[in-house]
């Protein structure tokens, strides 16, 4: 009898302990979600509180939210190369700068263009034939990329190249041009006619707060360069809950000009899925 009671007590103790742990974990997650949303709302407020002409294309700030804290970074998607809009020269330039040979990069860029380019129904498309020859269970979309991760489906480009390209591309800017004020050096280097010397000068000049940003366009010497932002922004929120649990998320939003909501979420990646902090 005593042994049975002891066993029952042990089972009950285990149940109570597990329940307490579960409640604590759920509480932490709820707090983290609340902080993520608060950080996103604060970023959206900063962006929508200003007119388009004066709206910053990038920025960072810290804020205390209740007993928690958030660190927020935002950047216009114009800082990335748009897979659906970029010309072949820019796509090839990006891959060349990332280590692809000058002979292979244009071919890989052609594969991307062929994937996104429309085709007439019933037309014998060479790219479709290429996929059939490879035994692929699908054909090119012949429409815009809905997500940059769809690049993995494009045949003829090594996976190692795709992995290197993804941090610098987007499908959300809807611009043929790249913001040279905010873009990563690898993106700026992809612009046609860009030389190593010009790249170093541009990176040095754009760090000068007293410089007129418009001078960077002339320095870049490319029709693919701009200092304008897009209406889509990538927001990274790093949060610390009152329990000191840390979490992060990377969210892409589209600022809306009218309607009841100031923005729409286009993409959301949390840290637990291994993607937060990594560009889409």
Tab-separated table of C-alpha atoms in Angstrom, residues 1-279:
chain	number	residue	atom	x	y	z
A	1	UNK	CA	0.000	0.000	0.000
A	2	UNK	CA	2.776	2.421	0.957
A	3	UNK	CA	4.675	1.525	-2.198
A	4	UNK	CA	1.598	2.267	-4.290
A	5	UNK	CA	1.105	5.615	-2.570
A	6	UNK	CA	4.774	6.481	-3.090
A	7	UNK	CA	4.480	5.639	-6.776
A	8	UNK	CA	1.338	7.761	-7.072
A	9	UNK	CA	3.051	10.666	-5.328
A	10	UNK	CA	6.033	10.380	-7.669
A	11	UNK	CA	3.763	10.376	-10.723
A	12	UNK	CA	1.908	13.420	-9.418
A	13	UNK	CA	5.174	15.250	-8.668
A	14	UNK	CA	6.428	14.526	-12.183
A	15	UNK	CA	3.153	15.798	-13.645
A	16	UNK	CA	3.264	19.011	-11.625
A	17	UNK	CA	6.914	19.618	-12.535
A	18	UNK	CA	6.317	19.044	-16.248
A	19	UNK	CA	3.239	21.264	-16.165
A	20	UNK	CA	5.203	24.063	-14.505
A	21	UNK	CA	7.949	23.796	-17.115
A	22	UNK	CA	5.391	23.817	-19.936
A	23	UNK	CA	3.653	26.872	-18.513
A	24	UNK	CA	6.980	28.686	-18.133
A	25	UNK	CA	7.985	27.892	-21.719
A	26	UNK	CA	4.608	28.986	-23.061
A	27	UNK	CA	4.773	32.190	-21.033
A	28	UNK	CA	8.230	32.962	-22.428
A	29	UNK	CA	7.021	32.344	-25.958
A	30	UNK	CA	3.976	34.556	-25.491
A	31	UNK	CA	6.188	37.321	-24.124
A	32	UNK	CA	8.613	36.892	-27.026
A	33	UNK	CA	5.777	37.080	-29.557
A	34	UNK	CA	4.449	40.221	-27.905
A	35	UNK	CA	7.893	41.839	-27.987
A	36	UNK	CA	8.386	40.900	-31.652
A	37	UNK	CA	5.088	42.470	-32.588
A	38	UNK	CA	5.858	45.555	-30.515
A	39	UNK	CA	9.233	45.977	-32.236
A	40	UNK	CA	7.607	45.621	-35.643
A	41	UNK	CA	4.888	48.137	-34.783
A	42	UNK	CA	7.486	50.646	-33.580
A	43	UNK	CA	9.442	50.261	-36.820
A	44	UNK	CA	6.304	50.637	-38.922
A	45	UNK	CA	5.352	53.754	-36.968
A	46	UNK	CA	8.757	55.333	-37.603
A	47	UNK	CA	8.451	54.620	-41.306
A	48	UNK	CA	4.857	55.697	-41.817
A	49	UNK	CA	5.099	58.795	-39.611
A	50	UNK	CA	7.142	60.468	-42.354
A	51	UNK	CA	6.275	61.237	-45.931
A	52	UNK	CA	7.766	59.163	-48.713
A	53	UNK	CA	10.184	61.948	-49.649
A	54	UNK	CA	11.769	62.062	-46.179
A	55	UNK	CA	11.279	58.436	-45.133
A	56	UNK	CA	14.578	56.775	-44.143
A	57	UNK	CA	15.668	53.813	-46.240
A	58	UNK	CA	17.437	52.201	-43.290
A	59	UNK	CA	17.867	52.632	-39.569
A	60	UNK	CA	18.206	51.013	-36.170
A	61	UNK	CA	16.901	51.696	-32.680
A	62	UNK	CA	16.487	50.138	-29.237
A	63	UNK	CA	13.388	50.341	-27.068
A	64	UNK	CA	12.136	49.101	-23.730
A	65	UNK	CA	8.713	47.473	-23.922
A	66	UNK	CA	7.315	46.832	-20.472
A	67	UNK	CA	9.907	44.733	-18.670
A	68	UNK	CA	11.398	43.533	-21.967
A	69	UNK	CA	13.714	45.075	-24.528
A	70	UNK	CA	13.885	45.092	-28.314
A	71	UNK	CA	16.632	46.005	-30.770
A	72	UNK	CA	15.253	46.786	-34.223
A	73	UNK	CA	16.965	47.214	-37.587
A	74	UNK	CA	15.099	48.093	-40.773
A	75	UNK	CA	16.267	48.425	-44.365
A	76	UNK	CA	14.482	48.988	-47.649
A	77	UNK	CA	14.398	45.963	-49.948
A	78	UNK	CA	15.911	48.230	-52.601
A	79	UNK	CA	19.223	47.339	-50.968
A	80	UNK	CA	18.869	43.899	-52.576
A	81	UNK	CA	18.754	42.710	-56.161
A	82	UNK	CA	15.216	41.862	-57.230
A	83	UNK	CA	15.115	38.454	-58.922
A	84	UNK	CA	12.080	39.477	-60.952
A	85	UNK	CA	13.325	42.861	-62.134
A	86	UNK	CA	17.127	42.832	-62.321
A	87	UNK	CA	18.737	42.795	-65.768
A	88	UNK	CA	21.008	39.951	-66.780
A	89	UNK	CA	24.175	42.016	-66.304
A	90	UNK	CA	23.403	42.669	-62.632
A	91	UNK	CA	22.540	39.035	-61.890
A	92	UNK	CA	25.687	37.846	-63.636
A	93	UNK	CA	27.735	40.534	-61.893
A	94	UNK	CA	26.517	39.379	-58.490
A	95	UNK	CA	27.495	35.788	-59.187
A	96	UNK	CA	30.865	36.776	-60.600
A	97	UNK	CA	31.589	38.786	-57.476
A	98	UNK	CA	30.672	35.752	-55.375
A	99	UNK	CA	33.251	33.578	-57.076
A	100	UNK	CA	31.473	32.216	-60.148
A	101	UNK	CA	33.601	32.173	-63.295
A	102	UNK	CA	33.018	34.914	-65.856
A	103	UNK	CA	32.033	32.248	-68.387
A	104	UNK	CA	29.452	30.496	-66.172
A	105	UNK	CA	27.791	33.540	-64.547
A	106	UNK	CA	25.959	34.737	-67.711
A	107	UNK	CA	24.614	31.215	-68.285
A	108	UNK	CA	23.294	31.032	-64.727
A	109	UNK	CA	21.716	34.471	-65.140
A	110	UNK	CA	20.005	33.230	-68.304
A	111	UNK	CA	18.488	30.367	-66.291
A	112	UNK	CA	16.959	32.874	-63.880
A	113	UNK	CA	15.610	35.023	-66.701
A	114	UNK	CA	14.156	31.968	-68.442
A	115	UNK	CA	12.399	30.892	-65.238
A	116	UNK	CA	10.687	34.260	-64.767
A	117	UNK	CA	9.943	34.991	-68.448
A	118	UNK	CA	6.474	34.319	-69.820
A	119	UNK	CA	5.864	32.010	-72.760
A	120	UNK	CA	3.023	31.477	-75.181
A	121	UNK	CA	0.726	28.530	-74.509
A	122	UNK	CA	1.639	25.620	-76.738
A	123	UNK	CA	4.920	27.230	-77.749
A	124	UNK	CA	7.934	24.895	-77.924
A	125	UNK	CA	10.105	26.612	-75.314
A	126	UNK	CA	13.809	25.639	-75.238
A	127	UNK	CA	13.944	25.992	-71.448
A	128	UNK	CA	11.025	23.581	-71.057
A	129	UNK	CA	12.869	21.099	-73.256
A	130	UNK	CA	15.975	21.537	-71.104
A	131	UNK	CA	14.031	20.635	-67.948
A	132	UNK	CA	12.470	17.618	-69.653
A	133	UNK	CA	15.912	16.447	-70.759
A	134	UNK	CA	17.103	16.636	-67.162
A	135	UNK	CA	14.109	14.579	-66.047
A	136	UNK	CA	12.795	17.345	-63.787
A	137	UNK	CA	9.269	16.664	-62.459
A	138	UNK	CA	8.307	20.270	-63.230
A	139	UNK	CA	8.860	23.010	-65.803
A	140	UNK	CA	9.963	26.632	-65.302
A	141	UNK	CA	7.295	28.868	-63.805
A	142	UNK	CA	7.438	31.387	-66.682
A	143	UNK	CA	6.205	33.993	-64.213
A	144	UNK	CA	7.745	36.106	-61.440
A	145	UNK	CA	9.390	34.388	-58.492
A	146	UNK	CA	6.890	34.484	-55.575
A	147	UNK	CA	9.734	33.947	-53.096
A	148	UNK	CA	13.495	34.062	-53.400
A	149	UNK	CA	13.744	30.498	-52.077
A	150	UNK	CA	12.195	29.328	-55.350
A	151	UNK	CA	15.655	29.899	-56.793
A	152	UNK	CA	16.432	26.406	-55.490
A	153	UNK	CA	14.112	25.016	-58.183
A	154	UNK	CA	15.977	26.626	-61.077
A	155	UNK	CA	17.935	23.899	-62.842
A	156	UNK	CA	21.425	24.442	-64.195
A	157	UNK	CA	22.711	26.530	-61.260
A	158	UNK	CA	24.873	24.716	-58.668
A	159	UNK	CA	23.374	24.665	-55.178
A	160	UNK	CA	26.549	26.223	-53.757
A	161	UNK	CA	26.020	29.243	-56.013
A	162	UNK	CA	22.363	29.590	-55.008
A	163	UNK	CA	23.335	29.470	-51.343
A	164	UNK	CA	25.783	32.321	-51.855
A	165	UNK	CA	23.326	34.389	-53.895
A	166	UNK	CA	20.268	34.199	-51.607
A	167	UNK	CA	21.492	36.661	-48.928
A	168	UNK	CA	21.644	39.422	-51.535
A	169	UNK	CA	18.406	38.997	-53.499
A	170	UNK	CA	14.714	39.655	-52.957
A	171	UNK	CA	11.386	39.480	-54.756
A	172	UNK	CA	9.846	42.365	-52.846
A	173	UNK	CA	11.532	45.579	-54.014
A	174	UNK	CA	9.849	45.607	-57.451
A	175	UNK	CA	12.741	47.749	-58.706
A	176	UNK	CA	15.303	47.283	-61.469
A	177	UNK	CA	17.679	49.529	-59.545
A	178	UNK	CA	19.662	48.988	-56.346
A	179	UNK	CA	20.044	51.471	-53.492
A	180	UNK	CA	23.818	51.988	-53.345
A	181	UNK	CA	23.509	53.846	-50.051
A	182	UNK	CA	22.259	50.766	-48.179
A	183	UNK	CA	23.290	47.789	-50.308
A	184	UNK	CA	25.910	45.298	-49.190
A	185	UNK	CA	29.310	45.682	-50.890
A	186	UNK	CA	28.646	42.461	-52.823
A	187	UNK	CA	25.501	44.007	-54.304
A	188	UNK	CA	27.188	47.285	-55.226
A	189	UNK	CA	30.018	45.324	-56.839
A	190	UNK	CA	27.455	43.600	-59.088
A	191	UNK	CA	26.556	46.829	-60.904
A	192	UNK	CA	27.745	47.065	-64.517
A	193	UNK	CA	30.985	49.041	-65.058
A	194	UNK	CA	31.800	48.845	-61.330
A	195	UNK	CA	35.551	48.500	-60.758
A	196	UNK	CA	37.334	47.562	-57.505
A	197	UNK	CA	38.689	51.106	-57.234
A	198	UNK	CA	35.269	52.697	-57.736
A	199	UNK	CA	33.716	50.264	-55.273
A	200	UNK	CA	36.207	51.173	-52.549
A	201	UNK	CA	35.668	54.882	-53.146
A	202	UNK	CA	31.877	54.529	-53.094
A	203	UNK	CA	31.937	52.537	-49.851
A	204	UNK	CA	34.222	55.140	-48.301
A	205	UNK	CA	32.168	58.097	-49.499
A	206	UNK	CA	28.797	56.727	-48.399
A	207	UNK	CA	30.101	56.422	-44.832
A	208	UNK	CA	30.592	60.207	-44.755
A	209	UNK	CA	27.499	61.753	-43.079
A	210	UNK	CA	28.246	65.116	-44.707
A	211	UNK	CA	28.254	63.768	-48.258
A	212	UNK	CA	25.355	64.468	-50.604
A	213	UNK	CA	24.002	60.934	-51.235
A	214	UNK	CA	23.051	61.892	-54.796
A	215	UNK	CA	26.728	61.992	-55.714
A	216	UNK	CA	26.878	58.227	-55.212
A	217	UNK	CA	24.676	57.639	-58.259
A	218	UNK	CA	27.130	59.391	-60.551
A	219	UNK	CA	30.026	57.622	-58.889
A	220	UNK	CA	28.387	54.241	-59.445
A	221	UNK	CA	28.102	55.124	-63.133
A	222	UNK	CA	25.248	52.726	-63.763
A	223	UNK	CA	21.590	53.004	-64.688
A	224	UNK	CA	21.016	50.279	-62.095
A	225	UNK	CA	22.046	52.566	-59.204
A	226	UNK	CA	19.718	54.689	-57.077
A	227	UNK	CA	19.391	56.136	-53.596
A	228	UNK	CA	15.628	55.654	-53.565
A	229	UNK	CA	13.980	53.106	-51.316
A	230	UNK	CA	11.188	50.680	-52.058
A	231	UNK	CA	7.894	50.391	-50.198
A	232	UNK	CA	8.989	47.007	-48.878
A	233	UNK	CA	11.203	46.911	-45.794
A	234	UNK	CA	13.072	44.105	-44.056
A	235	UNK	CA	12.784	44.461	-40.285
A	236	UNK	CA	14.939	42.457	-37.874
A	237	UNK	CA	13.724	42.383	-34.273
A	238	UNK	CA	15.902	40.995	-31.473
A	239	UNK	CA	13.986	40.716	-28.198
A	240	UNK	CA	14.878	39.959	-24.601
A	241	UNK	CA	11.991	38.909	-22.353
A	242	UNK	CA	11.836	39.700	-18.609
A	243	UNK	CA	13.101	36.140	-18.014
A	244	UNK	CA	16.185	37.114	-20.098
A	245	UNK	CA	15.197	34.648	-22.805
A	246	UNK	CA	16.358	36.018	-26.155
A	247	UNK	CA	14.693	35.541	-29.521
A	248	UNK	CA	14.669	37.190	-32.911
A	249	UNK	CA	12.661	37.422	-36.096
A	250	UNK	CA	13.121	38.788	-39.588
A	251	UNK	CA	10.008	40.277	-41.145
A	252	UNK	CA	9.434	41.821	-44.562
A	253	UNK	CA	6.595	44.338	-44.689
A	254	UNK	CA	4.990	46.408	-47.420
A	255	UNK	CA	4.014	49.949	-46.484
A	256	UNK	CA	0.486	50.784	-47.627
A	257	UNK	CA	-0.595	54.205	-48.813
A	258	UNK	CA	-4.270	53.774	-47.980
A	259	UNK	CA	-6.643	51.544	-46.059
A	260	UNK	CA	-7.128	50.711	-42.406
A	261	UNK	CA	-3.715	49.050	-41.965
A	262	UNK	CA	-0.413	50.920	-42.391
A	263	UNK	CA	1.438	47.849	-43.661
A	264	UNK	CA	1.112	44.230	-44.750
A	265	UNK	CA	3.429	41.397	-43.705
A	266	UNK	CA	5.005	39.719	-46.740
A	267	UNK	CA	7.318	37.298	-44.942
A	268	UNK	CA	8.052	36.322	-41.328
A	269	UNK	CA	10.885	34.070	-40.146
A	270	UNK	CA	11.478	33.287	-36.468
A	271	UNK	CA	14.785	32.329	-34.887
A	272	UNK	CA	13.652	28.843	-33.963
A	273	UNK	CA	13.360	27.871	-37.648
A	274	UNK	CA	17.008	28.772	-38.178
A	275	UNK	CA	16.328	31.601	-40.582
A	276	UNK	CA	16.112	34.751	-38.479
A	277	UNK	CA	18.963	37.068	-39.196
A	278	UNK	CA	19.457	35.475	-42.617
A	279	UNK	CA	18.177	37.354	-45.634
